[in-house]
Amino acid sequence: FLIYVGTYVFYVMSVTFKWVSPVILVYVFLVITSLLVLMVGYFAYVQPEVFEQGISLKQAIFMKYRKSGLTQDYSTELKEELESLMLRDYLYRDSTINLKKLSETLGTTKHNTSQVINEHFNKNFFEFINQYRVEEAKRMLLETVDGKWKWDIIDILIHTGFNNRITFNKVFKKITSITPSDFRQAEVSRVSLS
């Protein structure tokens, strides 16, 4: 840092008092800056523990909500109610669900709902909802009747709360690493190999 500041001060002084040509100074300044970047990269490679002083996700969430009025007991109660609403009432199927609607259903604030989802599930609202949607979609993708698929992919995405096929494919692939069609095909291949 001191080398960088010293170089910059020297650059400003040289330009001001015309000690050296400004073009040469620009190149010198760029070379020194590049060397400093390489030096930091080298030390990051040689001593990575020096750069691992960051905070974990749990610590970040704790710091974010340290002034929250949500007690641990109430947080646990909301978590259980939230899970119950997802499994019993299938709220994730509602394509218009948002944090506000979910909070009103839970009978709490948006802030509390968001905090519960972050702390207990390590997800944001959309990741939380989409996880349930994809789990149901996976089950539906594999349902058959008389050897034929029971559901078309378009019916599955509508039933599970997605608004369009592009979003459905994108979210499904993000969670499972494959598209819904590939998921179905992989299951067919797995069963035929058994």
CSV table of C-alpha atoms in Angstrom, one decimal:
chain,number,residue,atom,x,y,z
A,1,PHE,CA,0.0,0.0,0.0
A,2,LEU,CA,2.8,2.4,0.9
A,3,ILE,CA,4.6,1.6,-2.4
A,4,TYR,CA,1.4,2.4,-4.3
A,5,VAL,CA,0.8,5.7,-2.4
A,6,GLY,CA,4.5,6.7,-2.8
A,7,THR,CA,4.4,6.0,-6.5
A,8,TYR,CA,1.2,8.0,-6.9
A,9,VAL,CA,2.7,11.0,-5.0
A,10,PHE,CA,5.9,10.8,-7.1
A,11,TYR,CA,3.7,10.7,-10.2
A,12,VAL,CA,1.8,13.8,-9.2
A,13,MET,CA,5.0,15.7,-8.1
A,14,SER,CA,6.7,14.8,-11.4
A,15,VAL,CA,3.8,16.0,-13.5
A,16,THR,CA,3.5,19.1,-11.5
A,17,PHE,CA,7.2,20.1,-11.5
A,18,LYS,CA,7.9,18.4,-14.9
A,19,TRP,CA,10.7,16.2,-13.6
A,20,VAL,CA,10.1,13.5,-16.1
A,21,SER,CA,7.9,13.2,-19.2
A,22,PRO,CA,4.2,12.4,-18.3
A,23,VAL,CA,4.1,9.5,-20.9
A,24,ILE,CA,7.0,7.8,-19.2
A,25,LEU,CA,5.5,8.3,-15.8
A,26,VAL,CA,2.2,6.7,-16.9
A,27,TYR,CA,4.1,3.6,-18.0
A,28,VAL,CA,6.1,3.5,-14.8
A,29,PHE,CA,2.9,3.9,-12.7
A,30,LEU,CA,1.2,1.1,-14.7
A,31,VAL,CA,4.2,-1.3,-14.3
A,32,ILE,CA,4.4,-0.7,-10.5
A,33,THR,CA,0.6,-1.2,-10.1
A,34,SER,CA,0.8,-4.4,-12.1
A,35,LEU,CA,3.7,-5.6,-10.0
A,36,LEU,CA,1.7,-4.9,-6.9
A,37,VAL,CA,-1.3,-6.9,-8.2
A,38,LEU,CA,1.0,-9.8,-9.0
A,39,MET,CA,2.6,-9.6,-5.6
A,40,VAL,CA,-0.8,-9.8,-3.8
A,41,GLY,CA,-1.7,-12.8,-6.0
A,42,TYR,CA,1.5,-14.5,-5.2
A,43,PHE,CA,1.0,-14.0,-1.4
A,44,ALA,CA,-2.6,-15.2,-1.8
A,45,TYR,CA,-1.3,-18.4,-3.4
A,46,VAL,CA,1.6,-18.9,-0.9
A,47,GLN,CA,-0.3,-18.0,2.3
A,48,PRO,CA,-4.0,-18.5,1.6
A,49,GLU,CA,-4.9,-18.5,5.3
A,50,VAL,CA,-4.1,-14.8,5.4
A,51,PHE,CA,-6.9,-14.1,3.0
A,52,GLU,CA,-9.4,-16.5,4.7
A,53,GLN,CA,-10.4,-14.2,7.4
A,54,GLY,CA,-13.9,-13.6,6.0
A,55,ILE,CA,-17.0,-14.4,7.8
A,56,SER,CA,-19.2,-17.4,7.3
A,57,LEU,CA,-22.8,-17.2,6.0
A,58,LYS,CA,-24.1,-18.0,9.5
A,59,GLN,CA,-22.1,-15.1,10.9
A,60,ALA,CA,-23.3,-12.8,8.2
A,61,ILE,CA,-26.9,-13.7,8.9
A,62,PHE,CA,-26.4,-13.3,12.6
A,63,MET,CA,-24.9,-9.8,12.0
A,64,LYS,CA,-27.7,-8.9,9.7
A,65,TYR,CA,-30.4,-9.7,12.2
A,66,ARG,CA,-28.6,-8.9,15.5
A,67,LYS,CA,-31.0,-6.0,16.2
A,68,SER,CA,-34.1,-8.0,15.3
A,69,GLY,CA,-36.9,-8.3,17.8
A,70,LEU,CA,-37.6,-11.9,16.7
A,71,THR,CA,-37.0,-14.3,19.7
A,72,GLN,CA,-35.6,-17.7,19.2
A,73,ASP,CA,-38.8,-19.4,20.3
A,74,TYR,CA,-41.0,-17.3,18.0
A,75,SER,CA,-38.5,-17.9,15.1
A,76,THR,CA,-38.8,-21.7,15.7
A,77,GLU,CA,-42.6,-21.4,15.8
A,78,LEU,CA,-42.7,-19.5,12.6
A,79,LYS,CA,-40.3,-22.0,10.9
A,80,GLU,CA,-42.6,-24.9,11.9
A,81,GLU,CA,-45.7,-23.1,10.7
A,82,LEU,CA,-43.9,-22.2,7.5
A,83,GLU,CA,-43.0,-25.8,6.8
A,84,SER,CA,-46.5,-26.9,7.6
A,85,LEU,CA,-48.0,-24.3,5.2
A,86,MET,CA,-45.7,-25.6,2.4
A,87,LEU,CA,-46.4,-29.3,3.0
A,88,ARG,CA,-50.1,-29.0,4.0
A,89,ASP,CA,-51.4,-26.1,2.0
A,90,TYR,CA,-48.9,-26.2,-0.9
A,91,LEU,CA,-48.5,-22.4,-0.9
A,92,TYR,CA,-45.6,-22.7,-3.3
A,93,ARG,CA,-48.1,-23.7,-6.0
A,94,ASP,CA,-49.4,-20.2,-6.1
A,95,SER,CA,-47.7,-18.5,-9.0
A,96,THR,CA,-48.3,-15.1,-7.4
A,97,ILE,CA,-46.9,-15.9,-4.0
A,98,ASN,CA,-44.5,-13.3,-2.7
A,99,LEU,CA,-42.9,-12.4,0.6
A,100,LYS,CA,-45.8,-10.1,1.5
A,101,LYS,CA,-48.5,-12.8,0.9
A,102,LEU,CA,-46.5,-15.4,2.7
A,103,SER,CA,-46.0,-13.1,5.7
A,104,GLU,CA,-49.7,-12.3,5.9
A,105,THR,CA,-50.5,-16.0,5.8
A,106,LEU,CA,-48.1,-16.6,8.6
A,107,GLY,CA,-49.4,-13.6,10.5
A,108,THR,CA,-46.1,-11.8,10.9
A,109,THR,CA,-44.0,-9.2,9.2
A,110,LYS,CA,-42.1,-9.6,5.9
A,111,HIS,CA,-38.9,-8.9,7.9
A,112,ASN,CA,-39.6,-11.8,10.3
A,113,THR,CA,-40.5,-14.2,7.5
A,114,SER,CA,-37.4,-13.3,5.6
A,115,GLN,CA,-35.3,-13.8,8.7
A,116,VAL,CA,-36.8,-17.2,9.4
A,117,ILE,CA,-36.1,-18.4,5.9
A,118,ASN,CA,-32.5,-17.0,6.0
A,119,GLU,CA,-31.7,-18.4,9.4
A,120,HIS,CA,-33.4,-21.8,9.3
A,121,PHE,CA,-33.1,-22.7,5.7
A,122,ASN,CA,-30.0,-20.8,4.5
A,123,LYS,CA,-32.0,-19.6,1.5
A,124,ASN,CA,-33.7,-16.4,0.3
A,125,PHE,CA,-37.4,-16.3,-0.3
A,126,PHE,CA,-37.2,-17.4,-4.0
A,127,GLU,CA,-34.8,-20.2,-3.4
A,128,PHE,CA,-37.0,-21.5,-0.5
A,129,ILE,CA,-40.2,-21.5,-2.7
A,130,ASN,CA,-38.5,-22.9,-5.7
A,131,GLN,CA,-37.0,-25.8,-3.8
A,132,TYR,CA,-40.5,-27.0,-2.9
A,133,ARG,CA,-41.7,-26.4,-6.5
A,134,VAL,CA,-38.8,-28.4,-7.9
A,135,GLU,CA,-39.2,-31.3,-5.5
A,136,GLU,CA,-42.9,-31.7,-6.5
A,137,ALA,CA,-42.0,-31.3,-10.2
A,138,LYS,CA,-39.4,-34.2,-9.8
A,139,ARG,CA,-42.1,-36.4,-8.4
A,140,MET,CA,-44.6,-35.5,-11.1
A,141,LEU,CA,-42.0,-36.0,-13.9
A,142,LEU,CA,-41.7,-39.6,-12.9
A,143,GLU,CA,-45.4,-40.5,-12.5
A,144,THR,CA,-46.7,-42.9,-15.2
A,145,VAL,CA,-50.1,-44.4,-16.1
A,146,ASP,CA,-50.2,-47.5,-18.2
A,147,GLY,CA,-46.5,-47.0,-19.2
A,148,LYS,CA,-47.1,-43.4,-20.3
A,149,TRP,CA,-46.1,-40.2,-18.6
A,150,LYS,CA,-49.0,-38.9,-16.5
A,151,TRP,CA,-48.1,-35.3,-16.9
A,152,ASP,CA,-46.8,-33.1,-19.7
A,153,ILE,CA,-43.9,-30.8,-18.7
A,154,ILE,CA,-46.1,-27.7,-19.3
A,155,ASP,CA,-48.8,-29.1,-17.0
A,156,ILE,CA,-46.2,-29.8,-14.3
A,157,LEU,CA,-44.7,-26.3,-14.4
A,158,ILE,CA,-48.2,-24.7,-14.2
A,159,HIS,CA,-49.2,-27.0,-11.4
A,160,THR,CA,-46.1,-26.3,-9.3
A,161,GLY,CA,-46.4,-22.5,-9.6
A,162,PHE,CA,-44.1,-21.6,-12.4
A,163,ASN,CA,-45.2,-19.0,-14.9
A,164,ASN,CA,-43.3,-20.1,-17.9
A,165,ARG,CA,-41.2,-22.9,-19.3
A,166,ILE,CA,-38.0,-20.8,-19.4
A,167,THR,CA,-38.1,-20.0,-15.7
A,168,PHE,CA,-39.1,-23.6,-14.9
A,169,ASN,CA,-36.1,-25.0,-16.8
A,170,LYS,CA,-33.7,-22.5,-15.4
A,171,VAL,CA,-34.7,-23.1,-11.8
A,172,PHE,CA,-34.9,-26.8,-12.2
A,173,LYS,CA,-31.5,-27.0,-13.8
A,174,LYS,CA,-30.0,-24.7,-11.1
A,175,ILE,CA,-31.3,-27.0,-8.3
A,176,THR,CA,-30.7,-30.4,-10.0
A,177,SER,CA,-28.0,-29.6,-12.6
A,178,ILE,CA,-30.2,-31.0,-15.4
A,179,THR,CA,-33.3,-29.9,-17.3
A,180,PRO,CA,-36.7,-31.5,-16.5
A,181,SER,CA,-36.6,-33.5,-19.8
A,182,ASP,CA,-33.1,-34.8,-19.0
A,183,PHE,CA,-34.2,-35.7,-15.5
A,184,ARG,CA,-37.0,-37.7,-17.0
A,185,GLN,CA,-34.7,-39.4,-19.5
A,186,ALA,CA,-32.1,-40.2,-16.8
A,187,GLU,CA,-34.8,-42.0,-14.8
A,188,VAL,CA,-35.9,-44.0,-17.9
A,189,SER,CA,-32.2,-44.9,-18.5
A,190,ARG,CA,-31.7,-45.9,-14.9
A,191,VAL,CA,-34.8,-48.1,-14.8
A,192,SER,CA,-34.0,-49.8,-18.1
A,193,LEU,CA,-30.5,-50.6,-16.8
A,194,SER,CA,-31.9,-52.2,-13.6
